[in-house]
């Protein structure tokens, strides 16, 4: 369907044949519907009583999770507005690491409320303006309600970790796992600086969740490459290599012609020499351990084994980085550059058996902050979910300590902020007031969903919560989803980092505003499943020049 502009009675073709276009209310409604569909998809997973989703990909691989970001990532979403919602989850995940479902659900609810206002013929710009003002107020209220926390408040830290993990498969062992998360954070914390890159999360199937351990050092899921190599090296001097110990196959079309047995012999000898030189380079540097990101030729292995060097190959890029950081080794991209000063150090490098598999433990590293959380569990699905829970806990702790502030969970904070935003709305009139109030109502989707997901009557619970929050002294009262009572969340230990809520409010309202401002969707032809926006947004408007 090409779009025509009318010029003096002559139709003028401004878009190429096959371009999909929807405008005005249609475009708006379609985008809102798509965004709401995304929010609905994850809403039932919110909170400790939220359900899990089973996701099956085209290869038949199964992921069972309750994690908003993971669900959306696996869903392969096509619709452009829906994709913006996925971005909300991704941003939340990247910046805070937890609160992804909250952010997406909030964005969906803002759009739902906006739809109601559009129905009352309120213009989108009025709505977005009201939302923007309400957002500023909400962020302010969040800051005001938040309570201080620091690295010495171990009990609170444990509560943050447990709150972040509840609802994920880890629940049964959440106390032990929370202790591990707090232990790890305490190890890497230095004043206010917390670098969670020092915490490596590794998993190994087998055993039970309770076998999960905090290990001081780096654990690599690899084995020593050659049987003749040592399995244990004390006072390890470590080379970390990102390049292969192999002879590169020729990249051009050059041919080597071998037409006699002598030439063949020479060729092989030459190869052997090159590989030996590589091994010698390492031996000369004084290294007794090598971690290599790429492959290692059998011949090179042989020479390294003879020199009693412990070697692992095909080590993941992320592990190479961790090893570099932990042992102080410079990551070597070209073997010719290897110098003695580039070596890292650890008291002990040892291959050990974990659940029937070999893993390499690097302990007593130069950087004493490097730790590994080695997650164990019965099945792949269980450990993957425990891994996600552990990530939420560790990142949640880092987020809490980053701003040094926490807020009460269980919907308490949302009810309180909604109250403040409503109060603020009173200073406005008419349509703007409606928009600000809509924002306040949207915030209440969080306690509402927590109640619904726990099988409780959301209307009753919201009424009880609101009544409690009328008192100035009880901003921390939220819903105990296990009993249905309205409780003091600080006493119950349901606390969350302020950063989660700040970021969720920011990215949710930004996404909602952005979607509301769109009144024209133009998608290039050829995309069968239109409307899928062409990359770069509007550049599909061929003849009109590039925007
Ligand atoms: P998200 O992806 O947004 O982190 P979760 O499924 O982790 O979603 O749920 C987080 C919500 O669950 C937060 O609002 C938090 O306050 C709430 N929550 C966590 N533990 C409890 C609890 N024990 N009682 C009530 N609410 C809880
Ligand atoms: Mg969470």
PDB file of C-alpha atoms in Angstrom, residues 249-462:
ATOM      1  CA  UNK A 249      46.054 -21.635   7.956  1.00  0.00           C
ATOM      2  CA  UNK A 250      46.931 -19.361   5.075  1.00  0.00           C
ATOM      3  CA  UNK A 251      44.294 -16.788   4.573  1.00  0.00           C
ATOM      4  CA  UNK A 252      45.085 -15.969   0.978  1.00  0.00           C
ATOM      5  CA  UNK A 253      44.925 -18.394  -1.914  1.00  0.00           C
ATOM      6  CA  UNK A 254      48.654 -19.017  -1.832  1.00  0.00           C
ATOM      7  CA  UNK A 255      49.552 -22.641  -2.377  1.00  0.00           C
ATOM      8  CA  UNK A 256      52.485 -24.595  -1.139  1.00  0.00           C
ATOM      9  CA  UNK A 257      53.331 -27.326  -3.527  1.00  0.00           C
ATOM     10  CA  UNK A 258      54.934 -30.399  -2.097  1.00  0.00           C
ATOM     11  CA  UNK A 259      56.157 -32.750  -4.742  1.00  0.00           C
ATOM     12  CA  UNK A 260      58.669 -34.904  -2.969  1.00  0.00           C
ATOM     13  CA  UNK A 261      58.939 -36.767   0.359  1.00  0.00           C
ATOM     14  CA  UNK A 262      61.905 -34.555   1.251  1.00  0.00           C
ATOM     15  CA  UNK A 263      59.880 -31.422   0.843  1.00  0.00           C
ATOM     16  CA  UNK A 264      57.127 -32.944   2.951  1.00  0.00           C
ATOM     17  CA  UNK A 265      59.658 -33.702   5.650  1.00  0.00           C
ATOM     18  CA  UNK A 266      61.000 -30.167   5.505  1.00  0.00           C
ATOM     19  CA  UNK A 267      57.523 -28.747   5.683  1.00  0.00           C
ATOM     20  CA  UNK A 268      56.641 -30.762   8.768  1.00  0.00           C
ATOM     21  CA  UNK A 269      59.903 -29.899  10.437  1.00  0.00           C
ATOM     22  CA  UNK A 270      59.282 -26.261   9.769  1.00  0.00           C
ATOM     23  CA  UNK A 271      55.837 -26.518  11.345  1.00  0.00           C
ATOM     24  CA  UNK A 272      57.270 -28.272  14.349  1.00  0.00           C
ATOM     25  CA  UNK A 273      59.867 -25.543  14.713  1.00  0.00           C
ATOM     26  CA  UNK A 274      57.283 -22.790  14.681  1.00  0.00           C
ATOM     27  CA  UNK A 275      55.217 -24.545  17.336  1.00  0.00           C
ATOM     28  CA  UNK A 276      58.280 -25.222  19.438  1.00  0.00           C
ATOM     29  CA  UNK A 277      59.219 -21.570  19.219  1.00  0.00           C
ATOM     30  CA  UNK A 278      55.771 -20.671  20.512  1.00  0.00           C
ATOM     31  CA  UNK A 279      56.131 -23.053  23.437  1.00  0.00           C
ATOM     32  CA  UNK A 280      59.637 -21.734  24.092  1.00  0.00           C
ATOM     33  CA  UNK A 281      58.350 -18.191  24.242  1.00  0.00           C
ATOM     34  CA  UNK A 282      56.098 -19.222  27.089  1.00  0.00           C
ATOM     35  CA  UNK A 283      58.749 -21.298  28.819  1.00  0.00           C
ATOM     36  CA  UNK A 284      61.256 -18.436  28.592  1.00  0.00           C
ATOM     37  CA  UNK A 285      58.795 -16.031  30.187  1.00  0.00           C
ATOM     38  CA  UNK A 286      58.935 -18.197  33.298  1.00  0.00           C
ATOM     39  CA  UNK A 287      55.241 -19.097  33.216  1.00  0.00           C
ATOM     40  CA  UNK A 288      54.128 -22.374  34.720  1.00  0.00           C
ATOM     41  CA  UNK A 289      50.427 -21.990  33.956  1.00  0.00           C
ATOM     42  CA  UNK A 290      48.739 -20.994  30.691  1.00  0.00           C
ATOM     43  CA  UNK A 291      45.116 -20.070  30.092  1.00  0.00           C
ATOM     44  CA  UNK A 292      44.443 -19.795  26.398  1.00  0.00           C
ATOM     45  CA  UNK A 293      41.240 -18.500  24.848  1.00  0.00           C
ATOM     46  CA  UNK A 294      41.813 -20.332  21.578  1.00  0.00           C
ATOM     47  CA  UNK A 295      43.067 -23.716  20.459  1.00  0.00           C
ATOM     48  CA  UNK A 296      46.453 -25.288  21.171  1.00  0.00           C
ATOM     49  CA  UNK A 297      48.130 -27.570  18.676  1.00  0.00           C
ATOM     50  CA  UNK A 298      49.067 -31.080  19.870  1.00  0.00           C
ATOM     51  CA  UNK A 299      52.730 -30.395  19.218  1.00  0.00           C
ATOM     52  CA  UNK A 300      52.689 -27.217  21.280  1.00  0.00           C
ATOM     53  CA  UNK A 301      50.892 -29.127  24.030  1.00  0.00           C
ATOM     54  CA  UNK A 302      53.626 -31.708  23.961  1.00  0.00           C
ATOM     55  CA  UNK A 303      56.389 -29.137  24.463  1.00  0.00           C
ATOM     56  CA  UNK A 304      54.479 -27.371  27.216  1.00  0.00           C
ATOM     57  CA  UNK A 305      53.803 -30.679  28.972  1.00  0.00           C
ATOM     58  CA  UNK A 306      57.501 -31.496  28.820  1.00  0.00           C
ATOM     59  CA  UNK A 307      58.209 -28.204  30.563  1.00  0.00           C
ATOM     60  CA  UNK A 308      55.693 -29.143  33.312  1.00  0.00           C
ATOM     61  CA  UNK A 309      53.338 -26.310  32.510  1.00  0.00           C
ATOM     62  CA  UNK A 310      49.653 -26.570  33.383  1.00  0.00           C
ATOM     63  CA  UNK A 311      47.596 -25.490  30.382  1.00  0.00           C
ATOM     64  CA  UNK A 312      43.897 -24.976  29.675  1.00  0.00           C
ATOM     65  CA  UNK A 313      42.573 -24.073  26.269  1.00  0.00           C
ATOM     66  CA  UNK A 314      39.367 -22.666  24.796  1.00  0.00           C
ATOM     67  CA  UNK A 315      38.716 -20.681  27.933  1.00  0.00           C
ATOM     68  CA  UNK A 316      35.698 -18.381  27.573  1.00  0.00           C
ATOM     69  CA  UNK A 317      36.399 -14.733  26.806  1.00  0.00           C
ATOM     70  CA  UNK A 318      34.683 -13.640  30.024  1.00  0.00           C
ATOM     71  CA  UNK A 319      36.859 -16.074  32.005  1.00  0.00           C
ATOM     72  CA  UNK A 320      39.976 -14.773  30.305  1.00  0.00           C
ATOM     73  CA  UNK A 321      38.998 -11.298  31.477  1.00  0.00           C
ATOM     74  CA  UNK A 322      38.312 -12.522  35.020  1.00  0.00           C
ATOM     75  CA  UNK A 323      41.651 -14.312  35.115  1.00  0.00           C
ATOM     76  CA  UNK A 324      43.449 -11.220  33.919  1.00  0.00           C
ATOM     77  CA  UNK A 325      41.793  -9.115  36.581  1.00  0.00           C
ATOM     78  CA  UNK A 326      42.222 -11.642  39.390  1.00  0.00           C
ATOM     79  CA  UNK A 327      45.819 -12.687  38.799  1.00  0.00           C
ATOM     80  CA  UNK A 328      47.067  -9.357  37.521  1.00  0.00           C
ATOM     81  CA  UNK A 329      48.154 -10.937  34.244  1.00  0.00           C
ATOM     82  CA  UNK A 330      48.208  -8.820  31.125  1.00  0.00           C
ATOM     83  CA  UNK A 331      46.113 -10.442  28.435  1.00  0.00           C
ATOM     84  CA  UNK A 332      48.480 -11.333  25.617  1.00  0.00           C
ATOM     85  CA  UNK A 333      47.156 -10.967  22.090  1.00  0.00           C
ATOM     86  CA  UNK A 334      50.401 -11.697  20.342  1.00  0.00           C
ATOM     87  CA  UNK A 335      52.790 -14.231  21.782  1.00  0.00           C
ATOM     88  CA  UNK A 336      55.813 -12.259  20.580  1.00  0.00           C
ATOM     89  CA  UNK A 337      54.879  -9.526  23.050  1.00  0.00           C
ATOM     90  CA  UNK A 338      54.990 -11.836  26.057  1.00  0.00           C
ATOM     91  CA  UNK A 339      57.302 -10.587  28.782  1.00  0.00           C
ATOM     92  CA  UNK A 340      57.980 -11.688  32.316  1.00  0.00           C
ATOM     93  CA  UNK A 341      56.139  -8.649  33.709  1.00  0.00           C
ATOM     94  CA  UNK A 342      52.973  -9.753  31.928  1.00  0.00           C
ATOM     95  CA  UNK A 343      52.568 -12.836  34.074  1.00  0.00           C
ATOM     96  CA  UNK A 344      49.879 -13.039  36.697  1.00  0.00           C
ATOM     97  CA  UNK A 345      50.198 -14.685  40.057  1.00  0.00           C
ATOM     98  CA  UNK A 346      48.193 -17.060  42.241  1.00  0.00           C
ATOM     99  CA  UNK A 347      49.234 -19.167  45.216  1.00  0.00           C
ATOM    100  CA  UNK A 348      47.642 -22.244  43.762  1.00  0.00           C
ATOM    101  CA  UNK A 349      46.218 -23.456  40.473  1.00  0.00           C
ATOM    102  CA  UNK A 350      44.665 -26.871  40.692  1.00  0.00           C
ATOM    103  CA  UNK A 351      42.379 -29.128  38.701  1.00  0.00           C
ATOM    104  CA  UNK A 352      39.713 -30.645  40.924  1.00  0.00           C
ATOM    105  CA  UNK A 353      36.800 -32.919  40.367  1.00  0.00           C
ATOM    106  CA  UNK A 354      33.363 -31.414  40.869  1.00  0.00           C
ATOM    107  CA  UNK A 355      30.413 -33.731  40.272  1.00  0.00           C
ATOM    108  CA  UNK A 356      32.449 -35.994  38.043  1.00  0.00           C
ATOM    109  CA  UNK A 357      33.821 -33.141  35.918  1.00  0.00           C
ATOM    110  CA  UNK A 358      37.137 -31.385  36.082  1.00  0.00           C
ATOM    111  CA  UNK A 359      37.289 -27.723  36.960  1.00  0.00           C
ATOM    112  CA  UNK A 360      40.343 -25.549  37.436  1.00  0.00           C
ATOM    113  CA  UNK A 361      40.584 -23.569  40.675  1.00  0.00           C
ATOM    114  CA  UNK A 362      42.805 -20.501  40.792  1.00  0.00           C
ATOM    115  CA  UNK A 363      43.204 -19.543  44.427  1.00  0.00           C
ATOM    116  CA  UNK A 364      45.119 -16.967  46.423  1.00  0.00           C
ATOM    117  CA  UNK A 365      45.107 -14.518  43.541  1.00  0.00           C
ATOM    118  CA  UNK A 366      47.099 -11.315  43.403  1.00  0.00           C
ATOM    119  CA  UNK A 367      43.779  -9.483  43.505  1.00  0.00           C
ATOM    120  CA  UNK A 368      42.361 -10.816  46.774  1.00  0.00           C
ATOM    121  CA  UNK A 369      38.922  -9.507  45.876  1.00  0.00           C
ATOM    122  CA  UNK A 370      38.353 -12.032  43.110  1.00  0.00           C
ATOM    123  CA  UNK A 371      35.717 -14.538  44.176  1.00  0.00           C
ATOM    124  CA  UNK A 372      33.615 -17.165  42.458  1.00  0.00           C
ATOM    125  CA  UNK A 373      30.169 -18.292  43.454  1.00  0.00           C
ATOM    126  CA  UNK A 374      30.001 -21.912  42.361  1.00  0.00           C
ATOM    127  CA  UNK A 375      26.351 -22.796  41.979  1.00  0.00           C
ATOM    128  CA  UNK A 376      25.251 -26.397  42.328  1.00  0.00           C
ATOM    129  CA  UNK A 377      21.903 -28.018  41.820  1.00  0.00           C
ATOM    130  CA  UNK A 378      20.155 -31.138  40.645  1.00  0.00           C
ATOM    131  CA  UNK A 379      19.285 -30.235  37.089  1.00  0.00           C
ATOM    132  CA  UNK A 380      20.275 -27.742  34.454  1.00  0.00           C
ATOM    133  CA  UNK A 381      16.956 -25.884  34.801  1.00  0.00           C
ATOM    134  CA  UNK A 382      17.330 -25.566  38.536  1.00  0.00           C
ATOM    135  CA  UNK A 383      20.864 -24.206  38.431  1.00  0.00           C
ATOM    136  CA  UNK A 384      20.050 -21.796  35.643  1.00  0.00           C
ATOM    137  CA  UNK A 385      17.254 -20.327  37.721  1.00  0.00           C
ATOM    138  CA  UNK A 386      19.451 -20.271  40.825  1.00  0.00           C
ATOM    139  CA  UNK A 387      22.067 -18.480  38.746  1.00  0.00           C
ATOM    140  CA  UNK A 388      19.548 -15.823  37.753  1.00  0.00           C
ATOM    141  CA  UNK A 389      18.428 -15.508  41.375  1.00  0.00           C
ATOM    142  CA  UNK A 390      22.040 -15.165  42.512  1.00  0.00           C
ATOM    143  CA  UNK A 391      22.673 -12.515  39.885  1.00  0.00           C
ATOM    144  CA  UNK A 392      19.630 -10.601  41.095  1.00  0.00           C
ATOM    145  CA  UNK A 393      20.883 -10.848  44.671  1.00  0.00           C
ATOM    146  CA  UNK A 394      24.437  -9.740  43.894  1.00  0.00           C
ATOM    147  CA  UNK A 395      23.341  -6.936  41.598  1.00  0.00           C
ATOM    148  CA  UNK A 396      20.619  -5.930  44.031  1.00  0.00           C
ATOM    149  CA  UNK A 397      23.197  -5.623  46.791  1.00  0.00           C
ATOM    150  CA  UNK A 398      25.493  -3.620  44.566  1.00  0.00           C
ATOM    151  CA  UNK A 399      22.591  -1.363  43.584  1.00  0.00           C
ATOM    152  CA  UNK A 400      21.594  -0.838  47.215  1.00  0.00           C
ATOM    153  CA  UNK A 401      25.134   0.019  48.260  1.00  0.00           C
ATOM    154  CA  UNK A 402      25.718   2.168  45.196  1.00  0.00           C
ATOM    155  CA  UNK A 403      23.125   4.733  46.272  1.00  0.00           C
ATOM    156  CA  UNK A 404      23.320   3.629  49.888  1.00  0.00           C
ATOM    157  CA  UNK A 405      19.535   3.624  50.065  1.00  0.00           C
ATOM    158  CA  UNK A 406      16.711   1.120  50.330  1.00  0.00           C
ATOM    159  CA  UNK A 407      12.943   1.277  50.162  1.00  0.00           C
ATOM    160  CA  UNK A 408      10.225  -0.994  51.574  1.00  0.00           C
ATOM    161  CA  UNK A 409       8.978  -3.660  49.129  1.00  0.00           C
ATOM    162  CA  UNK A 410       5.718  -5.559  48.926  1.00  0.00           C
ATOM    163  CA  UNK A 411       4.052  -2.657  47.133  1.00  0.00           C
ATOM    164  CA  UNK A 412       4.594  -0.303  50.092  1.00  0.00           C
ATOM    165  CA  UNK A 413       6.766   2.123  48.211  1.00  0.00           C
ATOM    166  CA  UNK A 414       4.444   2.242  45.197  1.00  0.00           C
ATOM    167  CA  UNK A 415       1.375   2.974  47.349  1.00  0.00           C
ATOM    168  CA  UNK A 416       3.232   5.710  49.196  1.00  0.00           C
ATOM    169  CA  UNK A 417       4.597   7.324  46.032  1.00  0.00           C
ATOM    170  CA  UNK A 418       1.155   7.122  44.407  1.00  0.00           C
ATOM    171  CA  UNK A 419      -0.247   8.964  47.409  1.00  0.00           C
ATOM    172  CA  UNK A 420       2.347  11.719  47.048  1.00  0.00           C
ATOM    173  CA  UNK A 421       1.751  12.054  43.320  1.00  0.00           C
ATOM    174  CA  UNK A 422      -2.023  12.303  43.900  1.00  0.00           C
ATOM    175  CA  UNK A 423      -1.454  15.052  46.429  1.00  0.00           C
ATOM    176  CA  UNK A 424       0.666  16.842  43.864  1.00  0.00           C
ATOM    177  CA  UNK A 425      -2.054  16.481  41.223  1.00  0.00           C
ATOM    178  CA  UNK A 426      -4.391  18.560  43.356  1.00  0.00           C
ATOM    179  CA  UNK A 427      -2.397  21.660  42.516  1.00  0.00           C
ATOM    180  CA  UNK A 428      -3.370  21.273  38.863  1.00  0.00           C
ATOM    181  CA  UNK A 429      -6.618  21.538  37.051  1.00  0.00           C
ATOM    182  CA  UNK A 430      -8.555  19.675  34.427  1.00  0.00           C
ATOM    183  CA  UNK A 431      -6.771  17.492  31.971  1.00  0.00           C
ATOM    184  CA  UNK A 432      -3.335  17.830  33.454  1.00  0.00           C
ATOM    185  CA  UNK A 433      -4.669  16.729  36.805  1.00  0.00           C
ATOM    186  CA  UNK A 434      -6.243  13.719  35.139  1.00  0.00           C
ATOM    187  CA  UNK A 435      -2.936  12.757  33.555  1.00  0.00           C
ATOM    188  CA  UNK A 436      -0.991  13.102  36.817  1.00  0.00           C
ATOM    189  CA  UNK A 437      -3.597  11.095  38.657  1.00  0.00           C
ATOM    190  CA  UNK A 438      -3.439   8.428  35.970  1.00  0.00           C
ATOM    191  CA  UNK A 439       0.278   8.138  36.639  1.00  0.00           C
ATOM    192  CA  UNK A 440      -0.381   7.677  40.343  1.00  0.00           C
ATOM    193  CA  UNK A 441      -2.932   4.969  39.672  1.00  0.00           C
ATOM    194  CA  UNK A 442      -0.545   3.207  37.319  1.00  0.00           C
ATOM    195  CA  UNK A 443       2.012   2.892  40.131  1.00  0.00           C
ATOM    196  CA  UNK A 444      -0.498   0.858  42.091  1.00  0.00           C
ATOM    197  CA  UNK A 445      -0.312  -1.891  39.496  1.00  0.00           C
ATOM    198  CA  UNK A 446       2.609  -3.283  41.498  1.00  0.00           C
ATOM    199  CA  UNK A 447       0.773  -4.035  44.778  1.00  0.00           C
ATOM    200  CA  UNK A 448      -2.289  -4.974  42.739  1.00  0.00           C
ATOM    201  CA  UNK A 449      -0.324  -7.578  40.787  1.00  0.00           C
ATOM    202  CA  UNK A 450       1.410  -8.869  43.910  1.00  0.00           C
ATOM    203  CA  UNK A 451      -2.025  -9.480  45.454  1.00  0.00           C
ATOM    204  CA  UNK A 452      -3.497 -10.986  42.305  1.00  0.00           C
ATOM    205  CA  UNK A 453      -0.566 -13.300  41.789  1.00  0.00           C
ATOM    206  CA  UNK A 454      -0.929 -14.498  45.369  1.00  0.00           C
ATOM    207  CA  UNK A 455      -4.561 -15.334  44.721  1.00  0.00           C
ATOM    208  CA  UNK A 456      -5.902 -12.489  46.869  1.00  0.00           C
ATOM    209  CA  UNK A 457      -8.587  -9.960  46.128  1.00  0.00           C
ATOM    210  CA  UNK A 458      -6.681  -6.970  44.734  1.00  0.00           C
ATOM    211  CA  UNK A 459      -9.439  -4.460  45.503  1.00  0.00           C
ATOM    212  CA  UNK A 460      -9.583  -5.348  49.190  1.00  0.00           C
ATOM    213  CA  UNK A 461      -5.834  -5.340  49.535  1.00  0.00           C
ATOM    214  CA  UNK A 462      -5.393  -2.020  47.762  1.00  0.00           C
TER     215      UNK A 462
END
